[in-house]
mmCIF file of C-alpha atoms in Angstrom:
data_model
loop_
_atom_site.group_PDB
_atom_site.id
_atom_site.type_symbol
_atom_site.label_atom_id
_atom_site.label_comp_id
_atom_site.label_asym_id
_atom_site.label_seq_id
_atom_site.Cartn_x
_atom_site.Cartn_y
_atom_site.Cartn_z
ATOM 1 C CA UNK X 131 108.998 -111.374 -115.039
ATOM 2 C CA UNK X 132 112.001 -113.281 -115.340
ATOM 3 C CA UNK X 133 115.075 -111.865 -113.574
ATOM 4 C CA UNK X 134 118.837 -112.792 -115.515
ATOM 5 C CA UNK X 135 122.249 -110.874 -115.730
ATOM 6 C CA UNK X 136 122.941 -109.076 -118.719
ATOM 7 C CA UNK X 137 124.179 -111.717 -121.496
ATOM 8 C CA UNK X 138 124.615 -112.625 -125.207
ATOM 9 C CA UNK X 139 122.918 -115.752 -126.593
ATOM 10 C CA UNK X 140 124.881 -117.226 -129.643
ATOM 11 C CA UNK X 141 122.968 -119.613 -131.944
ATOM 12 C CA UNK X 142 125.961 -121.429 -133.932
ATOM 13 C CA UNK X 143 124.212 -123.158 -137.562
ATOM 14 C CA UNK X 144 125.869 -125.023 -140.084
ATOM 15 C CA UNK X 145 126.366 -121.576 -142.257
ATOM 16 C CA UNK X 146 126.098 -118.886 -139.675
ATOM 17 C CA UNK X 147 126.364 -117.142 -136.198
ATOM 18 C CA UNK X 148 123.604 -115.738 -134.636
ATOM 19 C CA UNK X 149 124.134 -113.366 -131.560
ATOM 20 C CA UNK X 150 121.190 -111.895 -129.702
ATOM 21 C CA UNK X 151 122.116 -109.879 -126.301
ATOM 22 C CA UNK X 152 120.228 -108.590 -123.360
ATOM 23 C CA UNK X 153 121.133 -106.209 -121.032
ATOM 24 C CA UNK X 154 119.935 -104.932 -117.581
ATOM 25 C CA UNK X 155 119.799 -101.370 -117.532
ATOM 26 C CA UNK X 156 119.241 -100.566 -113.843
ATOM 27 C CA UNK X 157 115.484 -100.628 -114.173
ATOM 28 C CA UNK X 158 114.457 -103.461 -117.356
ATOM 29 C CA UNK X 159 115.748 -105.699 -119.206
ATOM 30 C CA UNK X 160 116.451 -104.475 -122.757
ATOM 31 C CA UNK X 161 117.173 -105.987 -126.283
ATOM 32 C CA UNK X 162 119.836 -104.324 -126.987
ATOM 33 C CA UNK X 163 121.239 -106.138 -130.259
ATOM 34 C CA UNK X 164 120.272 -108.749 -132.730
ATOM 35 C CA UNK X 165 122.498 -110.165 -135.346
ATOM 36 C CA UNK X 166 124.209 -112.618 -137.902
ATOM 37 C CA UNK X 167 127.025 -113.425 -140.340
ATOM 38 C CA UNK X 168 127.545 -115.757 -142.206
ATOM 39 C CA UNK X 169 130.789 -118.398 -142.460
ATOM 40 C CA UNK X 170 133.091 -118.656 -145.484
ATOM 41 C CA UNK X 171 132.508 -122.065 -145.772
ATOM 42 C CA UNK X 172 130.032 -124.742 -144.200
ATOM 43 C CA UNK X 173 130.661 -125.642 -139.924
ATOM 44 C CA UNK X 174 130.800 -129.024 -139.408
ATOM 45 C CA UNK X 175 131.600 -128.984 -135.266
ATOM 46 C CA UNK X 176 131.500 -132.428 -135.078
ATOM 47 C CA UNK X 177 134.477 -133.482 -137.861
ATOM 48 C CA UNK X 178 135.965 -130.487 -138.713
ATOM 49 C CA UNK X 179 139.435 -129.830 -136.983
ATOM 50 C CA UNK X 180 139.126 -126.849 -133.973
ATOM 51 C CA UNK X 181 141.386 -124.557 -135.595
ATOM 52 C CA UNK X 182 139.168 -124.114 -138.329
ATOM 53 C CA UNK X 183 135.504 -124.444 -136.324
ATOM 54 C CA UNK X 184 136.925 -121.314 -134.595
ATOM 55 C CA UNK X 185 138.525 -119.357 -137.551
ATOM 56 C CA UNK X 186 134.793 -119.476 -139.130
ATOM 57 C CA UNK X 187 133.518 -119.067 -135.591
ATOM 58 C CA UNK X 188 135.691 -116.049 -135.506
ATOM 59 C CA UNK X 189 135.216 -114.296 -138.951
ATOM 60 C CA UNK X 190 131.964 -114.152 -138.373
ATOM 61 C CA UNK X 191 131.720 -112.895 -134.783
ATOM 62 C CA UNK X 192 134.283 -110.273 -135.793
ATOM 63 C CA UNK X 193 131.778 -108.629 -138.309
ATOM 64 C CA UNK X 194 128.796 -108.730 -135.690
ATOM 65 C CA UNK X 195 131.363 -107.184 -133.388
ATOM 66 C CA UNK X 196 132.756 -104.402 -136.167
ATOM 67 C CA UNK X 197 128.931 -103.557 -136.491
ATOM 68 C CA UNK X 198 128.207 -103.314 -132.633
ATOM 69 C CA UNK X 199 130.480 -103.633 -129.737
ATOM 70 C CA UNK X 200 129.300 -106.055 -126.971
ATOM 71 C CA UNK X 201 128.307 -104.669 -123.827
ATOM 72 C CA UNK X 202 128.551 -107.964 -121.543
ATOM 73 C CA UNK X 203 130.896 -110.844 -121.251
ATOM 74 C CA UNK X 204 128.587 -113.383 -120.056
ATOM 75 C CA UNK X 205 127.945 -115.486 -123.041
ATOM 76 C CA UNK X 206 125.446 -118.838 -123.273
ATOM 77 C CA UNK X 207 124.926 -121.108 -126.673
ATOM 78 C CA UNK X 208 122.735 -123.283 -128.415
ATOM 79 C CA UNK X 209 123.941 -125.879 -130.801
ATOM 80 C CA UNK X 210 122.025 -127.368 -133.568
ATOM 81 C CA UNK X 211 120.543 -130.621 -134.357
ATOM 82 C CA UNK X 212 123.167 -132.227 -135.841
ATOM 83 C CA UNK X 213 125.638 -132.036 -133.395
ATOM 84 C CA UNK X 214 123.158 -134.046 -130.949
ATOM 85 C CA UNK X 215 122.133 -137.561 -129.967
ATOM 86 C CA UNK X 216 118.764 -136.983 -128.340
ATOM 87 C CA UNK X 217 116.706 -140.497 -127.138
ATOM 88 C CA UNK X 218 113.870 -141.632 -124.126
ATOM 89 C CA UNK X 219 114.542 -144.244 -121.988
ATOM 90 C CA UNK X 220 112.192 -145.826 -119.165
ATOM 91 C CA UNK X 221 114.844 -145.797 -115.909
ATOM 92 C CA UNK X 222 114.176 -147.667 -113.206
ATOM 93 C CA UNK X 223 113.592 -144.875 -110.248
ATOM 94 C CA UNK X 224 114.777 -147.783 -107.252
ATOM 95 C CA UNK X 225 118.856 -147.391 -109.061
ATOM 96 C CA UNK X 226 120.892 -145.318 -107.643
ATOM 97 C CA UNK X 227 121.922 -142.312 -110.200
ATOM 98 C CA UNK X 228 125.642 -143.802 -110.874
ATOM 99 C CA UNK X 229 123.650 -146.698 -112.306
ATOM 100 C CA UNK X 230 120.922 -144.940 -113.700
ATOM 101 C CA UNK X 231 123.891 -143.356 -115.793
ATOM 102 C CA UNK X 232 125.264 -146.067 -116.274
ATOM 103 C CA UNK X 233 121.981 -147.321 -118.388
ATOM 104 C CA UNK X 234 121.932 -144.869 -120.374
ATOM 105 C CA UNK X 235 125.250 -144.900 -121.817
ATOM 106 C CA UNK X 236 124.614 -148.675 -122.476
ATOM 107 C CA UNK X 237 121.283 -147.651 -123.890
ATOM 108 C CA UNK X 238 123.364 -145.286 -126.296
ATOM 109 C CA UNK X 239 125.935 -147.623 -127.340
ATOM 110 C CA UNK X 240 123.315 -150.090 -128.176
ATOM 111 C CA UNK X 241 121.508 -147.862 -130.607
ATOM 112 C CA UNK X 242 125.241 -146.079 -131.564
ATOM 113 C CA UNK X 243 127.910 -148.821 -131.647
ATOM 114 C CA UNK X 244 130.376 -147.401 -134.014
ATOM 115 C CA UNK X 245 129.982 -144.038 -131.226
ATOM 116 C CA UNK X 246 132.839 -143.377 -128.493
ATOM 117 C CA UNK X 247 130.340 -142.698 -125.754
ATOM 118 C CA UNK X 248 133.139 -141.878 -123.183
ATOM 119 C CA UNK X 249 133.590 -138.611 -125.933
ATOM 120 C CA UNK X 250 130.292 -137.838 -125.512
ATOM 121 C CA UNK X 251 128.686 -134.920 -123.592
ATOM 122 C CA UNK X 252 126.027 -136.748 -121.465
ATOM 123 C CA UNK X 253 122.921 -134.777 -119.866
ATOM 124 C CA UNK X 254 119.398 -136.088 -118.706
ATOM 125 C CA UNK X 255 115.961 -134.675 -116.942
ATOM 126 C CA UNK X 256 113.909 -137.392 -115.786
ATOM 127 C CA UNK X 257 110.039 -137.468 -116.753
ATOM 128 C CA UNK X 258 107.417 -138.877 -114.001
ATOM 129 C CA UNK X 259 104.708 -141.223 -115.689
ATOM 130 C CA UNK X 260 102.089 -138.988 -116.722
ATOM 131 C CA UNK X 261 99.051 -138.933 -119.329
ATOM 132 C CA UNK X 262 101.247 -139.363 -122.174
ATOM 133 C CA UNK X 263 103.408 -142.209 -121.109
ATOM 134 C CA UNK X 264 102.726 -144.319 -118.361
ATOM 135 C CA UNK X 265 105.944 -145.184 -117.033
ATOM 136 C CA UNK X 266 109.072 -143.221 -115.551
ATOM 137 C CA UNK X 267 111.123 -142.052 -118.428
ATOM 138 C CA UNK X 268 114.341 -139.853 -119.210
ATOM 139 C CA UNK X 269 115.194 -137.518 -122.221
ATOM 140 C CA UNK X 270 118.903 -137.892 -122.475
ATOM 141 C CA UNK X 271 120.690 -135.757 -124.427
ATOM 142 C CA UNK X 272 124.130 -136.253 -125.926
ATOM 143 C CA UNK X 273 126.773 -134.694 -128.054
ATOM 144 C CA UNK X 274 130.595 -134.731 -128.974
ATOM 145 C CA UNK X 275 132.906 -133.453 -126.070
ATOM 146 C CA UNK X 276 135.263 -131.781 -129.098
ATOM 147 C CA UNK X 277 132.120 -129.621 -129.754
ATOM 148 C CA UNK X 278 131.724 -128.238 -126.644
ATOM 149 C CA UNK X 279 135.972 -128.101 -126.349
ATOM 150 C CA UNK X 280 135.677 -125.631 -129.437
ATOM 151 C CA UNK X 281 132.760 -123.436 -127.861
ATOM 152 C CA UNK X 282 134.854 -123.364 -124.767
ATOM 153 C CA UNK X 283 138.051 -122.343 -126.678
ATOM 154 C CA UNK X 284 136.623 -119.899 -128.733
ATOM 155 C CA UNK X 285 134.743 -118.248 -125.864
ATOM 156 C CA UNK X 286 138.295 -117.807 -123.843
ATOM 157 C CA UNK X 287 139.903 -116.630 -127.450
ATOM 158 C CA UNK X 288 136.885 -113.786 -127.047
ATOM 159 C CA UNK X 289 137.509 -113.142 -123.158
ATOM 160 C CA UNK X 290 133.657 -114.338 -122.645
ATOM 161 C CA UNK X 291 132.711 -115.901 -119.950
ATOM 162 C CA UNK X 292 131.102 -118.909 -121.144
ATOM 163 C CA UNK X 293 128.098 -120.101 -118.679
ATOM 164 C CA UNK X 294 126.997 -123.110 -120.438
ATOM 165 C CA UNK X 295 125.498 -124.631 -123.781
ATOM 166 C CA UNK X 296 122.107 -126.342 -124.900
ATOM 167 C CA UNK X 297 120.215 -128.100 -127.710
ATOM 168 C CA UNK X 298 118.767 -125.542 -130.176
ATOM 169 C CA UNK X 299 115.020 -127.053 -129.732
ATOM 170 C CA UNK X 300 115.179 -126.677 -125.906
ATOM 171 C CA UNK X 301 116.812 -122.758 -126.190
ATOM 172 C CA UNK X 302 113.853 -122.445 -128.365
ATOM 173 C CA UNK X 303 111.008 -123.044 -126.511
ATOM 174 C CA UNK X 304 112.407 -120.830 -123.462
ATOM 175 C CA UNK X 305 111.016 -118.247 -125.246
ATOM 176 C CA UNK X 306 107.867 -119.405 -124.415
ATOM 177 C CA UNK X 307 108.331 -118.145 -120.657
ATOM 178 C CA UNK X 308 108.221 -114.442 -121.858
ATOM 179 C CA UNK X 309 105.793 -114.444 -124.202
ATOM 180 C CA UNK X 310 101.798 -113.557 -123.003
ATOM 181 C CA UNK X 311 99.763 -116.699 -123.419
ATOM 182 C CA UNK X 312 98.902 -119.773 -122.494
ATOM 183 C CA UNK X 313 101.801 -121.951 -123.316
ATOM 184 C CA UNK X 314 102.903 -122.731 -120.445
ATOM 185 C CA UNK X 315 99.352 -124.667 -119.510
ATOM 186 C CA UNK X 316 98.730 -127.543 -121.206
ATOM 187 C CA UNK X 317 99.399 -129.427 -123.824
ATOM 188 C CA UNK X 318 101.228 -128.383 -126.722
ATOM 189 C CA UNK X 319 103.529 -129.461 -129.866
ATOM 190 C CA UNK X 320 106.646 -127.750 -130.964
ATOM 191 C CA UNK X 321 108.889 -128.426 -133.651
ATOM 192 C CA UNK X 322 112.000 -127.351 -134.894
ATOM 193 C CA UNK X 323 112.674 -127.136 -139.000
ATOM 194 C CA UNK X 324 116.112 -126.410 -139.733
ATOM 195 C CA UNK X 325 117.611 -127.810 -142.840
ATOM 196 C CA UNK X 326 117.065 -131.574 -143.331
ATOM 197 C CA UNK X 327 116.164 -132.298 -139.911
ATOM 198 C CA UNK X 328 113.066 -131.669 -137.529
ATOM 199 C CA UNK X 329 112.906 -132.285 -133.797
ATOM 200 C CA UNK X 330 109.373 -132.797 -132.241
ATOM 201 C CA UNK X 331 108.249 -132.455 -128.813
ATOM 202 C CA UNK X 332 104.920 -132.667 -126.631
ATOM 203 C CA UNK X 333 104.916 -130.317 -124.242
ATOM 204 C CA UNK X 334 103.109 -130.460 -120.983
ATOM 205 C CA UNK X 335 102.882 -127.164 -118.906
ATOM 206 C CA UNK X 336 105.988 -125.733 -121.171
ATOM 207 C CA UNK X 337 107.910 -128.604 -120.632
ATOM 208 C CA UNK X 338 108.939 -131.761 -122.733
ATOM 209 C CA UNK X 339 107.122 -135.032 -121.622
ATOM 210 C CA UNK X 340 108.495 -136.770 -125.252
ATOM 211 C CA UNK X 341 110.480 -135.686 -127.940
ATOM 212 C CA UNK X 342 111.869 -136.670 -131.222
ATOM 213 C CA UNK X 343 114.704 -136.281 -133.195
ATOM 214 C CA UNK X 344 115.379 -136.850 -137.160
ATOM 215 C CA UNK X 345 118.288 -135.639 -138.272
ATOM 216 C CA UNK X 346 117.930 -136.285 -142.018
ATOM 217 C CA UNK X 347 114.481 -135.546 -142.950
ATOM 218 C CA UNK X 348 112.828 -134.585 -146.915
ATOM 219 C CA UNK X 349 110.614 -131.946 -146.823
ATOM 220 C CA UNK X 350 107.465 -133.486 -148.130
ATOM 221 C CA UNK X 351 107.941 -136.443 -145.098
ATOM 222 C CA UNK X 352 107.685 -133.497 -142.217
ATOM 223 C CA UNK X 353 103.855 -133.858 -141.915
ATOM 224 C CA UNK X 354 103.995 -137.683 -142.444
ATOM 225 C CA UNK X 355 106.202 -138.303 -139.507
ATOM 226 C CA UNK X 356 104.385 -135.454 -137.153
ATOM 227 C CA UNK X 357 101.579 -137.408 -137.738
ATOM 228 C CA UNK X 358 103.019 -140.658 -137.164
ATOM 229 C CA UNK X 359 104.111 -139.807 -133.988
ATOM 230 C CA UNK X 360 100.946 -138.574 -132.564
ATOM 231 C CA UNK X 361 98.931 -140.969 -133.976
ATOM 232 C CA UNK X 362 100.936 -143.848 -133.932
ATOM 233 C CA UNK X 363 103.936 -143.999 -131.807
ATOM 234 C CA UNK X 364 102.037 -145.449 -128.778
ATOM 235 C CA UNK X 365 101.462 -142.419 -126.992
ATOM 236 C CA UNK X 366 98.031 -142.326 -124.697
ATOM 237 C CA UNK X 367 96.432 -139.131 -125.754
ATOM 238 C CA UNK X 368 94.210 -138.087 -128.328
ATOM 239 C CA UNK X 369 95.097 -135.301 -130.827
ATOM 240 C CA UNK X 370 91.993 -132.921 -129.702
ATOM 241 C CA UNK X 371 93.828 -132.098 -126.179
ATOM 242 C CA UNK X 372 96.779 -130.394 -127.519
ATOM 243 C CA UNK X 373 95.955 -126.485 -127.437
ATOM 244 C CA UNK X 374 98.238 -125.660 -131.046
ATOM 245 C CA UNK X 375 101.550 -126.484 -132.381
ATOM 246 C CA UNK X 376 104.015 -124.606 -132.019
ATOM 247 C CA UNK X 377 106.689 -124.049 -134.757
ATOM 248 C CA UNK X 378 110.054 -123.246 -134.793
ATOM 249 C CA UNK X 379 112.506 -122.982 -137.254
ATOM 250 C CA UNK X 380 114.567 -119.918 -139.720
ATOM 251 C CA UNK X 381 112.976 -120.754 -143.018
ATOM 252 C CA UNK X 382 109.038 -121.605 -141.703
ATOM 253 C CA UNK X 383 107.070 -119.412 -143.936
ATOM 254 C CA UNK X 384 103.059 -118.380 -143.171
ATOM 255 C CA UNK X 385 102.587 -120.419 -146.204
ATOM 256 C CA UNK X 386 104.480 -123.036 -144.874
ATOM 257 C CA UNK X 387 102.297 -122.902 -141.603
ATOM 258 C CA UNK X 388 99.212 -122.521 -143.260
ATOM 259 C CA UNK X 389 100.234 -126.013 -145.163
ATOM 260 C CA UNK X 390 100.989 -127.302 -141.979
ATOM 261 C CA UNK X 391 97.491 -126.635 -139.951
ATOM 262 C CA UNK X 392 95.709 -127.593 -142.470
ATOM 263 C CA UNK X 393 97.185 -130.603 -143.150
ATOM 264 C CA UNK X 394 97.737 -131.947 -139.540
ATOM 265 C CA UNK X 395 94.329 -130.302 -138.619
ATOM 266 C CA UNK X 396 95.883 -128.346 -135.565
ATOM 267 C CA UNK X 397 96.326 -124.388 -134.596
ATOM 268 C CA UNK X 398 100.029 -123.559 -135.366
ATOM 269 C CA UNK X 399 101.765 -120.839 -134.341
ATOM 270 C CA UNK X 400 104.971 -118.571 -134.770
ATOM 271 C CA UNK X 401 106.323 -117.106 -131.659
ATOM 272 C CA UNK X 402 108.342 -113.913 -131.957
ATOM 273 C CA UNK X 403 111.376 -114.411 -129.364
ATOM 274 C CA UNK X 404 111.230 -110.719 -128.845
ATOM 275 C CA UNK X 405 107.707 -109.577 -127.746
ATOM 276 C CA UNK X 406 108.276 -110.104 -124.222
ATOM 277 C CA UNK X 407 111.293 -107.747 -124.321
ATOM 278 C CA UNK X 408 111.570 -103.927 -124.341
ATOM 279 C CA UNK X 409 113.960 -103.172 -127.161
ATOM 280 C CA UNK X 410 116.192 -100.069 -127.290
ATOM 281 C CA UNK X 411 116.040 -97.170 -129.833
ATOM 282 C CA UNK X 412 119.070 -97.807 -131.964
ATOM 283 C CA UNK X 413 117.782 -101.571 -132.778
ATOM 284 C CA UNK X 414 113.992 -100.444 -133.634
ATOM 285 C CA UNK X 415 114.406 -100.157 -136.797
ATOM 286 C CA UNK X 416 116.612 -102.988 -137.234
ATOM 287 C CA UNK X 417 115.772 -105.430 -140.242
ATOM 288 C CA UNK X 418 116.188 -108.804 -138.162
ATOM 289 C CA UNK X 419 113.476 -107.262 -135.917
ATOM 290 C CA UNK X 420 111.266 -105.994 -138.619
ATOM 291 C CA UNK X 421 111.341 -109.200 -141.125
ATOM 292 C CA UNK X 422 112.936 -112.132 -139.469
ATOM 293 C CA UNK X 423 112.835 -112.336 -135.768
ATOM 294 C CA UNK X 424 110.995 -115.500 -136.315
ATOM 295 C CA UNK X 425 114.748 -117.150 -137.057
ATOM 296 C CA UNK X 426 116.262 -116.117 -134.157
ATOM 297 C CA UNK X 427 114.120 -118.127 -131.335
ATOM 298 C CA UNK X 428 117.796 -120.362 -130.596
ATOM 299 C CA UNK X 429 120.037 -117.345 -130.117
ATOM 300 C CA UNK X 430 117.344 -115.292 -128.335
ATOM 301 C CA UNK X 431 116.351 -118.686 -125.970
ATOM 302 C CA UNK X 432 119.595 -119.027 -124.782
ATOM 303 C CA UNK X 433 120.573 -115.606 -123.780
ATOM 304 C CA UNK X 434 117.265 -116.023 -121.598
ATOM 305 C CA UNK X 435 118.329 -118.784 -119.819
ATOM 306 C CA UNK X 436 118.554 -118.639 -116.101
ATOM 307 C CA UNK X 437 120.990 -120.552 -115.235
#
């Protein structure tokens, strides 16, 4: 099994604050609370000021706390899709990195001119050519260096230590280490519904190979544009070889799944973020647990990451 120090995971939405946290009890690793509130008013981390990101940050991590004190300091968060600028580039693997880096922020400010890239968060994991796309590529993932100044700030406010923060899709699908299956052979889809927007990845062995991001997204075009990409978007496999699809997301209903398979003709699956876990006696019976642990896959990711 995965081995990690006790921490909280905090998912932060556009109208609420999840918090799930683990702790090590000497002998397992235990679920020991799971949790939300709600914010006054709508976040908007990107163009609201700081003061008030963190008063609505606050108000609602004060009523978690009210409910349940914390029992470790170590804290880790995943942000959602519209705080994030997520593309694919082909990199040329004979650069050194300074230039490879260098690319991609020109790659960015091509496709975002009115964007400050210097402000701008910049991360990447580099992709070997593979079945799916023939050619070295890069998922680079950016957001707003305010955001992760008001995450910062409001962790030091709490007197957490904050270890580091991550794309809601990506926290998601960390799940997938400590759940019992095959998902971590193969190929696979997952996708991430939240609000207007969906994020789509292939997955290859449990980890991204290509990925997808719409930010503004109607309902009735989700299907459409899942199967645009497989079918269409030039990549060099055939629909039969992925195993399922994978589906993420706080509002995915079964009938909304059911809809799903049987439209895109594919397996597709829910993944409770807290099989994997032994959970202790006070949060048994708690109702996040019982009728929506399917919601908390962000918050529940990222307090499993490693590192």
């Amino acid at each position: 099994m995965i081995t990690f120090d006790s921490q909280i995971g905090l998912y932060v939405s556009a109208n609420k604050l999840q918090m799930v946290e683990v702790n090590y009890t000497g002998r397992e690793y235990l679920l020991e609370n799971v949790d939300e509130a709600y914010f006054d008013e709508q976040l908007d981390l990107v163009n609201d000021k700081e003061s008030k990101s963190i008063a609505l940050l606050q108000a609602a991590f004060n009523e978690m706390l009210i409910r349940k004190p914390l029992r470790t300091k170590r804290a880790a968060v995943s942000l959602p899709a519209e705080t994030f600028y997520i593309q694919q580039f082909p990199y040329d693997n004979t650069l050194i990195e300074e230039d490879i880096i260098a690319q991609f922020k020109w790659e960015l400010g091509v496709l975002y001119p009115n964007l400050p890239i210097d402000d701008l968060v910049i991360d990447h994991f580099r992709i070997e050519k593979n079945l799916l796309l023939n050619y070295n590529n890069a998922i680079v993932v950016a957001f707003p260096r305010k955001c992760l100044k008001v995450i910062q700030n409001f962790c030091k406010k709490n007197s957490l230590y904050f270890r580091f923060a991550d794309y809601s899709h990506f926290a998601s699908d960390k799940n997938l280490e400590l759940i019992s299956g095959d998902f971590n052979n193969g190929w696979y889809i997952s996708v991430l519904i939240t609000g207007n927007s969906l994020s789509l990845e292939v997955l290859l062995d449990g980890k991204p190979v290509f990925i997808k991001l719409f930010k503004e997204i109607e309902a009735q075009d989700i299907v459409r544009q899942i199967n645009i990409i497989i079918n269409k978007s030039g990549l060099n496999i055939k629909r039969d070889i992925f195993k399922g699809m994978i589906v993420w997301g706080d509002e995915v209903s079964n009938q909304t799944l059911s809809q799903l398979e049987d439209q895109l003709r594919i397996k597709c699956l829910r993944i409770n973020p807290f099989a994997g876990l032994s959970t202790s006696k006070a949060l048994a019976i708690s109702k996040y647990l019982r009728d929506r642990s399917y919601g908390f896959a962000p918050a529940a990711g990222i307090a499993y990451r490693l590192f």
